[in-house]
Amino acid sequence: MTSGQPVGIRPAVVATRPLTATQRALWTSQRLDPDAPLANMGDRFRIDGPLDPDQLIAAFAQVVAVSPALRTVIDADADGSPVARILARAPRTTELIDLPLDDLDDWSARRISTPIDATTCVYDSALLRHGDDRWTWRLDIHHVATDAAT
């Protein structure tokens, strides 16, 4: 019987590039205080009226599909230096969550206080259903993908 190392399966990567100076500074700051959500850039958009949630989710998926910045994750190269890896596919989909409108502010405060883990995905997208024809789309993007890469 032989024993081996665990095998990790990673997403397909289409390109790897060094971080810009600004990205390195943001990444270093995040690594120094990984529990601080300082790199989060979140906003929410209220939608009152009929909405097909599947279409909104698919539309954002299309934006991610054509946006290398949104498909970027931060990883380490062979010597441990951070690098940007552009994934072939979106690392995450938009969540659909049922949430009473009265709970929106508390839910949003909790969600924005959770740092985005740019090693797995640089955005956090959620579509919140508050009832019939009442919605909020929440999008949070890590600074390393917005200010430093676009």
Tab-separated table of C-alpha atoms in Angstrom:
chain	number	residue	atom	x	y	z
A	1	MET	CA	0.000	0.000	0.000
A	2	THR	CA	1.285	3.442	-0.873
A	3	SER	CA	0.361	6.708	0.665
A	4	GLY	CA	0.442	9.960	-1.173
A	5	GLN	CA	-0.127	13.605	-0.696
A	6	PRO	CA	-3.673	14.954	-0.938
A	7	VAL	CA	-4.530	16.174	-4.389
A	8	GLY	CA	-5.923	19.675	-4.691
A	9	ILE	CA	-8.008	20.579	-7.688
A	10	ARG	CA	-7.778	24.202	-8.678
A	11	PRO	CA	-9.755	26.208	-11.222
A	12	ALA	CA	-8.340	26.489	-14.738
A	13	VAL	CA	-6.141	29.570	-15.184
A	14	VAL	CA	-5.892	31.428	-18.502
A	15	ALA	CA	-3.176	33.918	-17.503
A	16	THR	CA	-0.849	34.809	-14.664
A	17	ARG	CA	0.621	38.251	-14.157
A	18	PRO	CA	2.571	40.066	-11.470
A	19	LEU	CA	0.668	42.419	-9.201
A	20	THR	CA	0.918	46.134	-9.884
A	21	ALA	CA	2.587	48.250	-7.201
A	22	THR	CA	-0.848	49.352	-5.970
A	23	GLN	CA	-2.127	45.775	-5.897
A	24	ARG	CA	0.944	44.686	-3.913
A	25	ALA	CA	0.341	47.470	-1.374
A	26	LEU	CA	-3.344	46.532	-1.010
A	27	TRP	CA	-2.497	42.837	-0.763
A	28	THR	CA	0.191	43.436	1.857
A	29	SER	CA	-2.234	45.531	3.894
A	30	GLN	CA	-4.826	42.738	3.685
A	31	ARG	CA	-2.285	40.106	4.769
A	32	LEU	CA	-1.173	42.227	7.735
A	33	ASP	CA	-4.739	42.465	9.040
A	34	PRO	CA	-6.758	39.698	7.353
A	35	ASP	CA	-9.824	40.237	9.557
A	36	ALA	CA	-10.235	43.905	8.578
A	37	PRO	CA	-12.632	44.515	5.679
A	38	LEU	CA	-10.743	47.605	4.516
A	39	ALA	CA	-10.414	46.331	0.940
A	40	ASN	CA	-14.172	45.786	0.517
A	41	MET	CA	-15.933	48.140	-1.907
A	42	GLY	CA	-19.616	47.344	-1.484
A	43	ASP	CA	-22.828	48.891	-2.669
A	44	ARG	CA	-26.419	47.841	-2.901
A	45	PHE	CA	-29.088	48.642	-5.446
A	46	ARG	CA	-32.818	48.606	-4.642
A	47	ILE	CA	-35.117	47.292	-7.344
A	48	ASP	CA	-38.853	47.772	-6.909
A	49	GLY	CA	-40.906	46.069	-9.564
A	50	PRO	CA	-41.050	42.822	-11.497
A	51	LEU	CA	-37.710	41.072	-11.826
A	52	ASP	CA	-36.637	37.693	-13.125
A	53	PRO	CA	-33.865	36.765	-10.672
A	54	ASP	CA	-32.409	34.183	-13.037
A	55	GLN	CA	-31.938	36.853	-15.718
A	56	LEU	CA	-30.177	39.264	-13.348
A	57	ILE	CA	-27.926	36.474	-12.085
A	58	ALA	CA	-27.161	35.404	-15.668
A	59	ALA	CA	-26.471	39.014	-16.719
A	60	PHE	CA	-23.909	39.497	-13.954
A	61	ALA	CA	-22.371	36.130	-14.844
A	62	GLN	CA	-21.926	37.432	-18.403
A	63	VAL	CA	-20.181	40.543	-17.078
A	64	VAL	CA	-17.817	38.349	-15.055
A	65	ALA	CA	-17.236	36.087	-18.074
A	66	VAL	CA	-15.857	38.988	-20.124
A	67	SER	CA	-14.053	40.749	-17.269
A	68	PRO	CA	-10.561	39.453	-16.482
A	69	ALA	CA	-10.505	41.711	-13.393
A	70	LEU	CA	-13.544	39.939	-11.911
A	71	ARG	CA	-12.123	36.493	-12.715
A	72	THR	CA	-8.826	37.323	-11.006
A	73	VAL	CA	-7.688	35.670	-7.794
A	74	ILE	CA	-4.526	36.375	-5.863
A	75	ASP	CA	-2.201	33.436	-5.337
A	76	ALA	CA	1.472	32.857	-4.638
A	77	ASP	CA	4.036	31.869	-7.236
A	78	ALA	CA	6.778	29.305	-6.647
A	79	ASP	CA	8.832	31.661	-4.467
A	80	GLY	CA	5.818	32.780	-2.420
A	81	SER	CA	5.364	36.180	-4.094
A	82	PRO	CA	1.763	37.190	-4.753
A	83	VAL	CA	0.556	36.968	-8.353
A	84	ALA	CA	-2.729	37.591	-10.107
A	85	ARG	CA	-4.248	34.530	-11.761
A	86	ILE	CA	-7.060	35.068	-14.224
A	87	LEU	CA	-9.442	32.148	-14.090
A	88	ALA	CA	-11.079	30.652	-17.165
A	89	ARG	CA	-14.489	30.709	-15.473
A	90	ALA	CA	-16.265	32.761	-12.848
A	91	PRO	CA	-15.187	31.575	-9.405
A	92	ARG	CA	-18.617	32.189	-7.858
A	93	THR	CA	-22.215	32.867	-8.795
A	94	THR	CA	-24.632	35.405	-7.379
A	95	GLU	CA	-26.478	34.111	-4.333
A	96	LEU	CA	-30.273	34.392	-4.223
A	97	ILE	CA	-31.373	35.033	-0.634
A	98	ASP	CA	-34.826	35.571	0.835
A	99	LEU	CA	-34.549	38.376	3.398
A	100	PRO	CA	-37.208	40.592	4.979
A	101	LEU	CA	-36.654	44.235	4.018
A	102	ASP	CA	-36.563	45.189	7.707
A	103	ASP	CA	-33.421	43.037	8.083
A	104	LEU	CA	-31.556	44.563	5.120
A	105	ASP	CA	-29.430	47.086	7.034
A	106	ASP	CA	-28.265	44.595	9.673
A	107	TRP	CA	-27.593	41.895	7.055
A	108	SER	CA	-25.657	44.382	4.888
A	109	ALA	CA	-23.566	45.570	7.846
A	110	ARG	CA	-22.622	41.991	8.721
A	111	ARG	CA	-21.818	41.097	5.121
A	112	ILE	CA	-19.641	44.162	4.415
A	113	SER	CA	-17.716	43.542	7.651
A	114	THR	CA	-16.569	40.161	6.317
A	115	PRO	CA	-13.365	40.622	4.318
A	116	ILE	CA	-13.438	39.325	0.761
A	117	ASP	CA	-11.023	36.430	0.343
A	118	ALA	CA	-9.297	37.408	-2.900
A	119	THR	CA	-7.537	34.049	-3.011
A	120	THR	CA	-10.853	32.494	-4.059
A	121	CYS	CA	-12.880	35.358	-5.592
A	122	VAL	CA	-12.582	39.162	-5.744
A	123	TYR	CA	-16.310	39.859	-5.555
A	124	ASP	CA	-19.352	38.986	-3.468
A	125	SER	CA	-22.693	39.234	-5.271
A	126	ALA	CA	-26.084	38.580	-3.725
A	127	LEU	CA	-29.624	39.192	-4.929
A	128	LEU	CA	-31.964	39.638	-1.987
A	129	ARG	CA	-35.679	38.960	-2.381
A	130	HIS	CA	-37.767	40.958	0.110
A	131	GLY	CA	-41.151	39.834	-1.142
A	132	ASP	CA	-43.199	40.306	-4.275
A	133	ASP	CA	-41.436	42.730	-6.626
A	134	ARG	CA	-39.046	44.035	-3.920
A	135	TRP	CA	-35.357	43.319	-4.370
A	136	THR	CA	-31.858	44.470	-3.485
A	137	TRP	CA	-28.765	43.533	-5.439
A	138	ARG	CA	-25.630	43.765	-3.331
A	139	LEU	CA	-22.201	43.788	-4.949
A	140	ASP	CA	-18.909	43.989	-3.073
A	141	ILE	CA	-15.608	44.023	-4.957
A	142	HIS	CA	-12.126	43.775	-3.438
A	143	HIS	CA	-9.962	46.886	-3.997
A	144	VAL	CA	-7.267	44.724	-5.602
A	145	ALA	CA	-9.639	44.184	-8.558
A	146	THR	CA	-11.115	47.676	-8.794
A	147	ASP	CA	-8.776	50.536	-7.947
A	148	ALA	CA	-5.574	48.626	-8.573
A	149	ALA	CA	-6.342	46.710	-11.760
A	150	THR	CA	-8.891	48.620	-13.831
